[in-house]
């Protein structure tokens, strides 16, 4: 078997005296689609934020594509270039048009010239089906459109891995599907993805593996079928009964 | 009380002849103060104590003392030191104008750096995380994300400081500078008509304040063009 793209070994993370992650062990291979779920405060977001070092783990090892995340700025930058992230609150740059949001990193980080960056940007805007919004500012777009722009922005860096941190939680219900569709397309094209989400339908149809976290620990890790039909752990059962009962 | 209109009409042109000096004080110390504020800001934003502590002390001293005291210390105090008199700065510090510019610059620099710091800290952290996640370096995040947004956030408090600086320039008259205030004081000393003269002068300052407010209003609108209307 080839080397995993993401390896987390005995990772602990503390916020002050609060332990947000407890002995996390996770391996993700190229092309795998992982859904992470669990109650709020369970450490899901913290875990994926450690992968691109938006949070710094306190102990254990994290390797991305074989490169260990340490304090070295060079390693961190190298990892971030290959790991894209989509946030709950979109985090589009409000003072730039959609097009400039997409062109920024390809120009500054990948050193593409302007026309090349624009070409890349338009390609991914078409992929998320909103090329006509290119010259608008983010505030002029709906939430669903903004999140699709954010996905396109991450794709412009051609990342090896995409992290989704509750990408649909801030959206109005009628806009959730347009974002999930884009994510499903990506999954079908073989993108390596880790999604923190409560969209269980998405987990069922797309995930290779579902990870359930509670109190900073990975409690259960199973295929979607196993996970939904035959959960082993009591905490998983309780969680599923709470979110699936209505 | 009688109000002498002809006296006002006679004095207005005289006071307005000081307008150039008032503006020189405002613009020179405004620009230099902004540069100083930016340097202080960078010093405070580093995590190195040997940069941030001196900046904090400087800001504390210049915000913690009256500007009039600062002007007097610089004008009356500094020349007592041989080292100052022999330094390359002496041609500037020998003149009251240079002293006034220095005092106003140091004072406004201290205030404005805190305005800038507040604006920088008010930029949504999520946007900087998005920048990090895209692989932008710390400097790139500062230039392309933090700065444009912080400028927008800093305009209202900064315009406040510029208006405050305009009025502080009047204190330069205490060290023999004949700006509008200096001229007004001379006229009052000759005519014993403080009401007429100072009220007209107050109105002149108010008119300038109006234009400064307007100017910053336009700038703010320009910088907010991305916000949904």
PDB file of N, CA and C in Angstrom, chain A residues 92-178:
ATOM      1  N   UNK A  92     -14.470  34.867   2.227  1.00  0.00           N
ATOM      2  CA  UNK A  92     -14.011  35.507   0.988  1.00  0.00           C
ATOM      3  C   UNK A  92     -13.491  36.889   1.349  1.00  0.00           C
ATOM      4  N   UNK A  93     -12.505  37.359   0.587  1.00  0.00           N
ATOM      5  CA  UNK A  93     -11.966  38.687   0.863  1.00  0.00           C
ATOM      6  C   UNK A  93     -12.971  39.729   0.377  1.00  0.00           C
ATOM      7  N   UNK A  94     -13.568  40.484   1.298  1.00  0.00           N
ATOM      8  CA  UNK A  94     -14.720  41.317   0.922  1.00  0.00           C
ATOM      9  C   UNK A  94     -14.354  42.486   0.010  1.00  0.00           C
ATOM     10  N   UNK A  95     -13.080  42.885   0.036  1.00  0.00           N
ATOM     11  CA  UNK A  95     -12.689  44.057  -0.738  1.00  0.00           C
ATOM     12  C   UNK A  95     -12.224  43.703  -2.139  1.00  0.00           C
ATOM     13  N   UNK A  96     -12.300  42.425  -2.489  1.00  0.00           N
ATOM     14  CA  UNK A  96     -11.882  42.019  -3.833  1.00  0.00           C
ATOM     15  C   UNK A  96     -13.070  41.419  -4.560  1.00  0.00           C
ATOM     16  N   UNK A  97     -13.073  41.589  -5.877  1.00  0.00           N
ATOM     17  CA  UNK A  97     -14.122  40.937  -6.658  1.00  0.00           C
ATOM     18  C   UNK A  97     -13.912  39.431  -6.578  1.00  0.00           C
ATOM     19  N   UNK A  98     -14.946  38.710  -7.011  1.00  0.00           N
ATOM     20  CA  UNK A  98     -14.864  37.252  -7.036  1.00  0.00           C
ATOM     21  C   UNK A  98     -13.611  36.816  -7.802  1.00  0.00           C
ATOM     22  N   UNK A  99     -13.412  37.433  -8.962  1.00  0.00           N
ATOM     23  CA  UNK A  99     -12.271  37.059  -9.795  1.00  0.00           C
ATOM     24  C   UNK A  99     -10.952  37.278  -9.057  1.00  0.00           C
ATOM     25  N   UNK A 100     -10.830  38.420  -8.404  1.00  0.00           N
ATOM     26  CA  UNK A 100      -9.567  38.704  -7.705  1.00  0.00           C
ATOM     27  C   UNK A 100      -9.384  37.794  -6.497  1.00  0.00           C
ATOM     28  N   UNK A 101     -10.481  37.412  -5.842  1.00  0.00           N
ATOM     29  CA  UNK A 101     -10.394  36.427  -4.765  1.00  0.00           C
ATOM     30  C   UNK A 101      -9.736  35.143  -5.272  1.00  0.00           C
ATOM     31  N   UNK A 102     -10.112  34.766  -6.495  1.00  0.00           N
ATOM     32  CA  UNK A 102      -9.611  33.510  -7.048  1.00  0.00           C
ATOM     33  C   UNK A 102      -8.183  33.649  -7.582  1.00  0.00           C
ATOM     34  N   UNK A 103      -7.862  34.843  -8.086  1.00  0.00           N
ATOM     35  CA  UNK A 103      -6.557  35.027  -8.724  1.00  0.00           C
ATOM     36  C   UNK A 103      -5.429  35.269  -7.716  1.00  0.00           C
ATOM     37  N   UNK A 104      -5.797  35.723  -6.525  1.00  0.00           N
ATOM     38  CA  UNK A 104      -4.786  36.183  -5.566  1.00  0.00           C
ATOM     39  C   UNK A 104      -3.695  35.143  -5.287  1.00  0.00           C
ATOM     40  N   UNK A 105      -4.118  33.972  -4.814  1.00  0.00           N
ATOM     41  CA  UNK A 105      -3.103  32.964  -4.440  1.00  0.00           C
ATOM     42  C   UNK A 105      -2.350  32.399  -5.654  1.00  0.00           C
ATOM     43  N   UNK A 106      -3.050  32.102  -6.758  1.00  0.00           N
ATOM     44  CA  UNK A 106      -2.278  31.650  -7.929  1.00  0.00           C
ATOM     45  C   UNK A 106      -1.211  32.663  -8.360  1.00  0.00           C
ATOM     46  N   UNK A 107      -1.508  33.953  -8.220  1.00  0.00           N
ATOM     47  CA  UNK A 107      -0.504  34.950  -8.589  1.00  0.00           C
ATOM     48  C   UNK A 107       0.609  35.053  -7.551  1.00  0.00           C
ATOM     49  N   UNK A 108       0.205  35.174  -6.275  1.00  0.00           N
ATOM     50  CA  UNK A 108       1.211  35.436  -5.243  1.00  0.00           C
ATOM     51  C   UNK A 108       1.976  34.184  -4.858  1.00  0.00           C
ATOM     52  N   UNK A 109       1.279  33.078  -4.772  1.00  0.00           N
ATOM     53  CA  UNK A 109       1.915  31.872  -4.235  1.00  0.00           C
ATOM     54  C   UNK A 109       2.463  30.989  -5.348  1.00  0.00           C
ATOM     55  N   UNK A 110       1.680  30.817  -6.397  1.00  0.00           N
ATOM     56  CA  UNK A 110       2.132  29.973  -7.509  1.00  0.00           C
ATOM     57  C   UNK A 110       2.898  30.757  -8.564  1.00  0.00           C
ATOM     58  N   UNK A 111       2.942  32.079  -8.376  1.00  0.00           N
ATOM     59  CA  UNK A 111       3.698  32.958  -9.287  1.00  0.00           C
ATOM     60  C   UNK A 111       3.236  32.867 -10.736  1.00  0.00           C
ATOM     61  N   UNK A 112       1.934  32.635 -10.923  1.00  0.00           N
ATOM     62  CA  UNK A 112       1.405  32.695 -12.280  1.00  0.00           C
ATOM     63  C   UNK A 112       1.285  34.147 -12.703  1.00  0.00           C
ATOM     64  N   UNK A 113       1.393  34.420 -13.994  1.00  0.00           N
ATOM     65  CA  UNK A 113       1.137  35.797 -14.418  1.00  0.00           C
ATOM     66  C   UNK A 113      -0.369  36.044 -14.440  1.00  0.00           C
ATOM     67  N   UNK A 114      -0.715  37.302 -14.668  1.00  0.00           N
ATOM     68  CA  UNK A 114      -2.102  37.698 -14.503  1.00  0.00           C
ATOM     69  C   UNK A 114      -3.049  36.938 -15.430  1.00  0.00           C
ATOM     70  N   UNK A 115      -2.654  36.798 -16.683  1.00  0.00           N
ATOM     71  CA  UNK A 115      -3.585  36.183 -17.630  1.00  0.00           C
ATOM     72  C   UNK A 115      -3.744  34.691 -17.331  1.00  0.00           C
ATOM     73  N   UNK A 116      -2.641  34.060 -16.911  1.00  0.00           N
ATOM     74  CA  UNK A 116      -2.725  32.653 -16.542  1.00  0.00           C
ATOM     75  C   UNK A 116      -3.624  32.480 -15.304  1.00  0.00           C
ATOM     76  N   UNK A 117      -3.426  33.368 -14.323  1.00  0.00           N
ATOM     77  CA  UNK A 117      -4.235  33.293 -13.096  1.00  0.00           C
ATOM     78  C   UNK A 117      -5.710  33.486 -13.416  1.00  0.00           C
ATOM     79  N   UNK A 118      -5.970  34.397 -14.354  1.00  0.00           N
ATOM     80  CA  UNK A 118      -7.358  34.663 -14.721  1.00  0.00           C
ATOM     81  C   UNK A 118      -7.969  33.444 -15.426  1.00  0.00           C
ATOM     82  N   UNK A 119      -7.168  32.831 -16.255  1.00  0.00           N
ATOM     83  CA  UNK A 119      -7.625  31.635 -16.959  1.00  0.00           C
ATOM     84  C   UNK A 119      -8.002  30.536 -15.953  1.00  0.00           C
ATOM     85  N   UNK A 120      -7.104  30.332 -14.977  1.00  0.00           N
ATOM     86  CA  UNK A 120      -7.372  29.332 -13.933  1.00  0.00           C
ATOM     87  C   UNK A 120      -8.651  29.685 -13.195  1.00  0.00           C
ATOM     88  N   UNK A 121      -8.760  30.956 -12.811  1.00  0.00           N
ATOM     89  CA  UNK A 121      -9.919  31.398 -12.031  1.00  0.00           C
ATOM     90  C   UNK A 121     -11.210  31.150 -12.796  1.00  0.00           C
ATOM     91  N   UNK A 122     -11.230  31.518 -14.072  1.00  0.00           N
ATOM     92  CA  UNK A 122     -12.462  31.352 -14.857  1.00  0.00           C
ATOM     93  C   UNK A 122     -12.811  29.872 -15.024  1.00  0.00           C
ATOM     94  N   UNK A 123     -11.760  29.051 -15.158  1.00  0.00           N
ATOM     95  CA  UNK A 123     -11.995  27.619 -15.301  1.00  0.00           C
ATOM     96  C   UNK A 123     -12.765  27.074 -14.090  1.00  0.00           C
ATOM     97  N   UNK A 124     -12.312  27.471 -12.892  1.00  0.00           N
ATOM     98  CA  UNK A 124     -12.965  26.919 -11.702  1.00  0.00           C
ATOM     99  C   UNK A 124     -14.293  27.606 -11.400  1.00  0.00           C
ATOM    100  N   UNK A 125     -14.430  28.858 -11.828  1.00  0.00           N
ATOM    101  CA  UNK A 125     -15.736  29.505 -11.656  1.00  0.00           C
ATOM    102  C   UNK A 125     -16.775  28.793 -12.517  1.00  0.00           C
ATOM    103  N   UNK A 126     -16.350  28.369 -13.698  1.00  0.00           N
ATOM    104  CA  UNK A 126     -17.273  27.621 -14.551  1.00  0.00           C
ATOM    105  C   UNK A 126     -17.606  26.285 -13.914  1.00  0.00           C
ATOM    106  N   UNK A 127     -16.605  25.697 -13.304  1.00  0.00           N
ATOM    107  CA  UNK A 127     -16.811  24.411 -12.658  1.00  0.00           C
ATOM    108  C   UNK A 127     -17.837  24.503 -11.521  1.00  0.00           C
ATOM    109  N   UNK A 128     -17.855  25.629 -10.797  1.00  0.00           N
ATOM    110  CA  UNK A 128     -18.871  25.772  -9.740  1.00  0.00           C
ATOM    111  C   UNK A 128     -20.094  26.530 -10.267  1.00  0.00           C
ATOM    112  N   UNK A 129     -20.120  26.711 -11.559  1.00  0.00           N
ATOM    113  CA  UNK A 129     -21.306  27.197 -12.294  1.00  0.00           C
ATOM    114  C   UNK A 129     -21.693  28.650 -11.994  1.00  0.00           C
ATOM    115  N   UNK A 130     -20.704  29.488 -11.726  1.00  0.00           N
ATOM    116  CA  UNK A 130     -21.045  30.907 -11.586  1.00  0.00           C
ATOM    117  C   UNK A 130     -20.031  31.823 -12.283  1.00  0.00           C
ATOM    118  N   UNK A 131     -19.666  31.527 -13.529  1.00  0.00           N
ATOM    119  CA  UNK A 131     -18.710  32.418 -14.206  1.00  0.00           C
ATOM    120  C   UNK A 131     -19.281  33.831 -14.394  1.00  0.00           C
ATOM    121  N   UNK A 132     -20.603  33.936 -14.439  1.00  0.00           N
ATOM    122  CA  UNK A 132     -21.214  35.245 -14.671  1.00  0.00           C
ATOM    123  C   UNK A 132     -21.086  36.184 -13.473  1.00  0.00           C
ATOM    124  N   UNK A 133     -20.645  35.653 -12.320  1.00  0.00           N
ATOM    125  CA  UNK A 133     -20.531  36.518 -11.135  1.00  0.00           C
ATOM    126  C   UNK A 133     -19.099  37.027 -10.930  1.00  0.00           C
ATOM    127  N   UNK A 134     -18.248  36.779 -11.911  1.00  0.00           N
ATOM    128  CA  UNK A 134     -16.814  37.018 -11.720  1.00  0.00           C
ATOM    129  C   UNK A 134     -16.473  38.433 -11.257  1.00  0.00           C
ATOM    130  N   UNK A 135     -17.200  39.406 -11.766  1.00  0.00           N
ATOM    131  CA  UNK A 135     -16.806  40.785 -11.442  1.00  0.00           C
ATOM    132  C   UNK A 135     -17.606  41.411 -10.315  1.00  0.00           C
ATOM    133  N   UNK A 136     -18.361  40.584  -9.614  1.00  0.00           N
ATOM    134  CA  UNK A 136     -19.109  41.112  -8.464  1.00  0.00           C
ATOM    135  C   UNK A 136     -18.273  40.997  -7.199  1.00  0.00           C
ATOM    136  N   UNK A 137     -18.679  41.748  -6.205  1.00  0.00           N
ATOM    137  CA  UNK A 137     -18.058  41.600  -4.888  1.00  0.00           C
ATOM    138  C   UNK A 137     -18.810  40.533  -4.101  1.00  0.00           C
ATOM    139  N   UNK A 138     -18.117  39.860  -3.178  1.00  0.00           N
ATOM    140  CA  UNK A 138     -18.760  38.774  -2.437  1.00  0.00           C
ATOM    141  C   UNK A 138     -20.089  39.181  -1.788  1.00  0.00           C
ATOM    142  N   UNK A 139     -20.156  40.405  -1.286  1.00  0.00           N
ATOM    143  CA  UNK A 139     -21.381  40.819  -0.583  1.00  0.00           C
ATOM    144  C   UNK A 139     -22.585  40.890  -1.521  1.00  0.00           C
ATOM    145  N   UNK A 140     -22.344  40.867  -2.818  1.00  0.00           N
ATOM    146  CA  UNK A 140     -23.463  40.926  -3.769  1.00  0.00           C
ATOM    147  C   UNK A 140     -23.979  39.542  -4.133  1.00  0.00           C
ATOM    148  N   UNK A 141     -23.359  38.506  -3.554  1.00  0.00           N
ATOM    149  CA  UNK A 141     -23.741  37.131  -3.875  1.00  0.00           C
ATOM    150  C   UNK A 141     -24.543  36.506  -2.738  1.00  0.00           C
ATOM    151  N   UNK A 142     -25.325  35.487  -3.076  1.00  0.00           N
ATOM    152  CA  UNK A 142     -26.030  34.743  -2.032  1.00  0.00           C
ATOM    153  C   UNK A 142     -25.023  33.874  -1.277  1.00  0.00           C
ATOM    154  N   UNK A 143     -25.454  33.368  -0.135  1.00  0.00           N
ATOM    155  CA  UNK A 143     -24.563  32.528   0.663  1.00  0.00           C
ATOM    156  C   UNK A 143     -24.069  31.308  -0.100  1.00  0.00           C
ATOM    157  N   UNK A 144     -24.987  30.675  -0.819  1.00  0.00           N
ATOM    158  CA  UNK A 144     -24.616  29.482  -1.574  1.00  0.00           C
ATOM    159  C   UNK A 144     -23.591  29.810  -2.652  1.00  0.00           C
ATOM    160  N   UNK A 145     -23.807  30.953  -3.315  1.00  0.00           N
ATOM    161  CA  UNK A 145     -22.844  31.371  -4.344  1.00  0.00           C
ATOM    162  C   UNK A 145     -21.492  31.685  -3.716  1.00  0.00           C
ATOM    163  N   UNK A 146     -21.528  32.363  -2.565  1.00  0.00           N
ATOM    164  CA  UNK A 146     -20.260  32.698  -1.898  1.00  0.00           C
ATOM    165  C   UNK A 146     -19.480  31.438  -1.545  1.00  0.00           C
ATOM    166  N   UNK A 147     -20.207  30.423  -1.057  1.00  0.00           N
ATOM    167  CA  UNK A 147     -19.494  29.206  -0.675  1.00  0.00           C
ATOM    168  C   UNK A 147     -18.945  28.505  -1.909  1.00  0.00           C
ATOM    169  N   UNK A 148     -19.652  28.582  -3.012  1.00  0.00           N
ATOM    170  CA  UNK A 148     -19.134  27.971  -4.233  1.00  0.00           C
ATOM    171  C   UNK A 148     -17.887  28.720  -4.710  1.00  0.00           C
ATOM    172  N   UNK A 149     -17.921  30.049  -4.569  1.00  0.00           N
ATOM    173  CA  UNK A 149     -16.723  30.825  -4.905  1.00  0.00           C
ATOM    174  C   UNK A 149     -15.558  30.387  -4.013  1.00  0.00           C
ATOM    175  N   UNK A 150     -15.854  30.180  -2.733  1.00  0.00           N
ATOM    176  CA  UNK A 150     -14.798  29.787  -1.796  1.00  0.00           C
ATOM    177  C   UNK A 150     -14.216  28.425  -2.200  1.00  0.00           C
ATOM    178  N   UNK A 151     -15.071  27.536  -2.661  1.00  0.00           N
ATOM    179  CA  UNK A 151     -14.574  26.236  -3.121  1.00  0.00           C
ATOM    180  C   UNK A 151     -13.694  26.428  -4.361  1.00  0.00           C
ATOM    181  N   UNK A 152     -14.172  27.260  -5.282  1.00  0.00           N
ATOM    182  CA  UNK A 152     -13.391  27.528  -6.492  1.00  0.00           C
ATOM    183  C   UNK A 152     -12.046  28.156  -6.135  1.00  0.00           C
ATOM    184  N   UNK A 153     -12.073  29.052  -5.141  1.00  0.00           N
ATOM    185  CA  UNK A 153     -10.830  29.701  -4.734  1.00  0.00           C
ATOM    186  C   UNK A 153      -9.810  28.670  -4.235  1.00  0.00           C
ATOM    187  N   UNK A 154     -10.305  27.707  -3.459  1.00  0.00           N
ATOM    188  CA  UNK A 154      -9.395  26.661  -2.970  1.00  0.00           C
ATOM    189  C   UNK A 154      -8.891  25.814  -4.135  1.00  0.00           C
ATOM    190  N   UNK A 155      -9.782  25.527  -5.104  1.00  0.00           N
ATOM    191  CA  UNK A 155      -9.396  24.674  -6.234  1.00  0.00           C
ATOM    192  C   UNK A 155      -8.354  25.330  -7.127  1.00  0.00           C
ATOM    193  N   UNK A 156      -8.361  26.669  -7.182  1.00  0.00           N
ATOM    194  CA  UNK A 156      -7.412  27.383  -8.040  1.00  0.00           C
ATOM    195  C   UNK A 156      -5.962  27.057  -7.693  1.00  0.00           C
ATOM    196  N   UNK A 157      -5.731  26.581  -6.486  1.00  0.00           N
ATOM    197  CA  UNK A 157      -4.367  26.223  -6.093  1.00  0.00           C
ATOM    198  C   UNK A 157      -4.065  24.760  -6.429  1.00  0.00           C
ATOM    199  N   UNK A 158      -4.979  24.110  -7.122  1.00  0.00           N
ATOM    200  CA  UNK A 158      -4.860  22.680  -7.429  1.00  0.00           C
ATOM    201  C   UNK A 158      -4.363  21.866  -6.243  1.00  0.00           C
ATOM    202  N   UNK A 159      -5.096  21.904  -5.136  1.00  0.00           N
ATOM    203  CA  UNK A 159      -4.614  21.214  -3.935  1.00  0.00           C
ATOM    204  C   UNK A 159      -4.730  19.692  -4.061  1.00  0.00           C
ATOM    205  N   UNK A 160      -3.893  19.016  -3.313  1.00  0.00           N
ATOM    206  CA  UNK A 160      -3.956  17.556  -3.234  1.00  0.00           C
ATOM    207  C   UNK A 160      -5.116  17.121  -2.347  1.00  0.00           C
ATOM    208  N   UNK A 161      -5.389  17.966  -1.363  1.00  0.00           N
ATOM    209  CA  UNK A 161      -6.376  17.622  -0.341  1.00  0.00           C
ATOM    210  C   UNK A 161      -7.290  18.830  -0.155  1.00  0.00           C
ATOM    211  N   UNK A 162      -8.575  18.576   0.012  1.00  0.00           N
ATOM    212  CA  UNK A 162      -9.476  19.685   0.368  1.00  0.00           C
ATOM    213  C   UNK A 162     -10.100  19.402   1.734  1.00  0.00           C
ATOM    214  N   UNK A 163     -10.030  20.398   2.595  1.00  0.00           N
ATOM    215  CA  UNK A 163     -10.652  20.292   3.911  1.00  0.00           C
ATOM    216  C   UNK A 163     -11.916  21.152   3.915  1.00  0.00           C
ATOM    217  N   UNK A 164     -12.994  20.592   4.389  1.00  0.00           N
ATOM    218  CA  UNK A 164     -14.237  21.359   4.486  1.00  0.00           C
ATOM    219  C   UNK A 164     -14.635  21.452   5.955  1.00  0.00           C
ATOM    220  N   UNK A 165     -14.740  22.667   6.442  1.00  0.00           N
ATOM    221  CA  UNK A 165     -15.101  22.852   7.848  1.00  0.00           C
ATOM    222  C   UNK A 165     -16.552  23.328   7.949  1.00  0.00           C
ATOM    223  N   UNK A 166     -17.452  22.417   8.078  1.00  0.00           N
ATOM    224  CA  UNK A 166     -18.889  22.695   8.121  1.00  0.00           C
ATOM    225  C   UNK A 166     -19.316  23.654   7.009  1.00  0.00           C
ATOM    226  N   UNK A 167     -19.119  23.267   5.771  1.00  0.00           N
ATOM    227  CA  UNK A 167     -19.319  24.202   4.654  1.00  0.00           C
ATOM    228  C   UNK A 167     -20.767  24.624   4.443  1.00  0.00           C
ATOM    229  N   UNK A 168     -21.707  23.878   4.983  1.00  0.00           N
ATOM    230  CA  UNK A 168     -23.105  24.256   4.724  1.00  0.00           C
ATOM    231  C   UNK A 168     -23.820  24.766   5.977  1.00  0.00           C
ATOM    232  N   UNK A 169     -23.091  24.839   7.093  1.00  0.00           N
ATOM    233  CA  UNK A 169     -23.773  25.173   8.356  1.00  0.00           C
ATOM    234  C   UNK A 169     -24.258  26.614   8.415  1.00  0.00           C
ATOM    235  N   UNK A 170     -23.630  27.502   7.639  1.00  0.00           N
ATOM    236  CA  UNK A 170     -24.044  28.905   7.705  1.00  0.00           C
ATOM    237  C   UNK A 170     -25.025  29.250   6.589  1.00  0.00           C
ATOM    238  N   UNK A 171     -25.472  28.229   5.856  1.00  0.00           N
ATOM    239  CA  UNK A 171     -26.305  28.514   4.681  1.00  0.00           C
ATOM    240  C   UNK A 171     -27.790  28.367   4.988  1.00  0.00           C
ATOM    241  N   UNK A 172     -28.595  29.143   4.271  1.00  0.00           N
ATOM    242  CA  UNK A 172     -30.035  28.940   4.323  1.00  0.00           C
ATOM    243  C   UNK A 172     -30.336  27.586   3.681  1.00  0.00           C
ATOM    244  N   UNK A 173     -31.374  26.912   4.173  1.00  0.00           N
ATOM    245  CA  UNK A 173     -31.641  25.542   3.717  1.00  0.00           C
ATOM    246  C   UNK A 173     -31.709  25.405   2.189  1.00  0.00           C
ATOM    247  N   UNK A 174     -32.295  26.383   1.508  1.00  0.00           N
ATOM    248  CA  UNK A 174     -32.471  26.212   0.068  1.00  0.00           C
ATOM    249  C   UNK A 174     -31.160  26.334  -0.704  1.00  0.00           C
ATOM    250  N   UNK A 175     -30.098  26.739   0.000  1.00  0.00           N
ATOM    251  CA  UNK A 175     -28.817  26.895  -0.697  1.00  0.00           C
ATOM    252  C   UNK A 175     -27.844  25.757  -0.419  1.00  0.00           C
ATOM    253  N   UNK A 176     -28.253  24.865   0.483  1.00  0.00           N
ATOM    254  CA  UNK A 176     -27.335  23.800   0.876  1.00  0.00           C
ATOM    255  C   UNK A 176     -27.043  22.870  -0.288  1.00  0.00           C
ATOM    256  N   UNK A 177     -28.092  22.556  -1.055  1.00  0.00           N
ATOM    257  CA  UNK A 177     -27.902  21.562  -2.118  1.00  0.00           C
ATOM    258  C   UNK A 177     -26.925  21.991  -3.197  1.00  0.00           C
ATOM    259  N   UNK A 178     -26.990  23.272  -3.580  1.00  0.00           N
ATOM    260  CA  UNK A 178     -26.084  23.711  -4.648  1.00  0.00           C
ATOM    261  C   UNK A 178     -24.625  23.536  -4.224  1.00  0.00           C
TER     262      UNK A 178
END
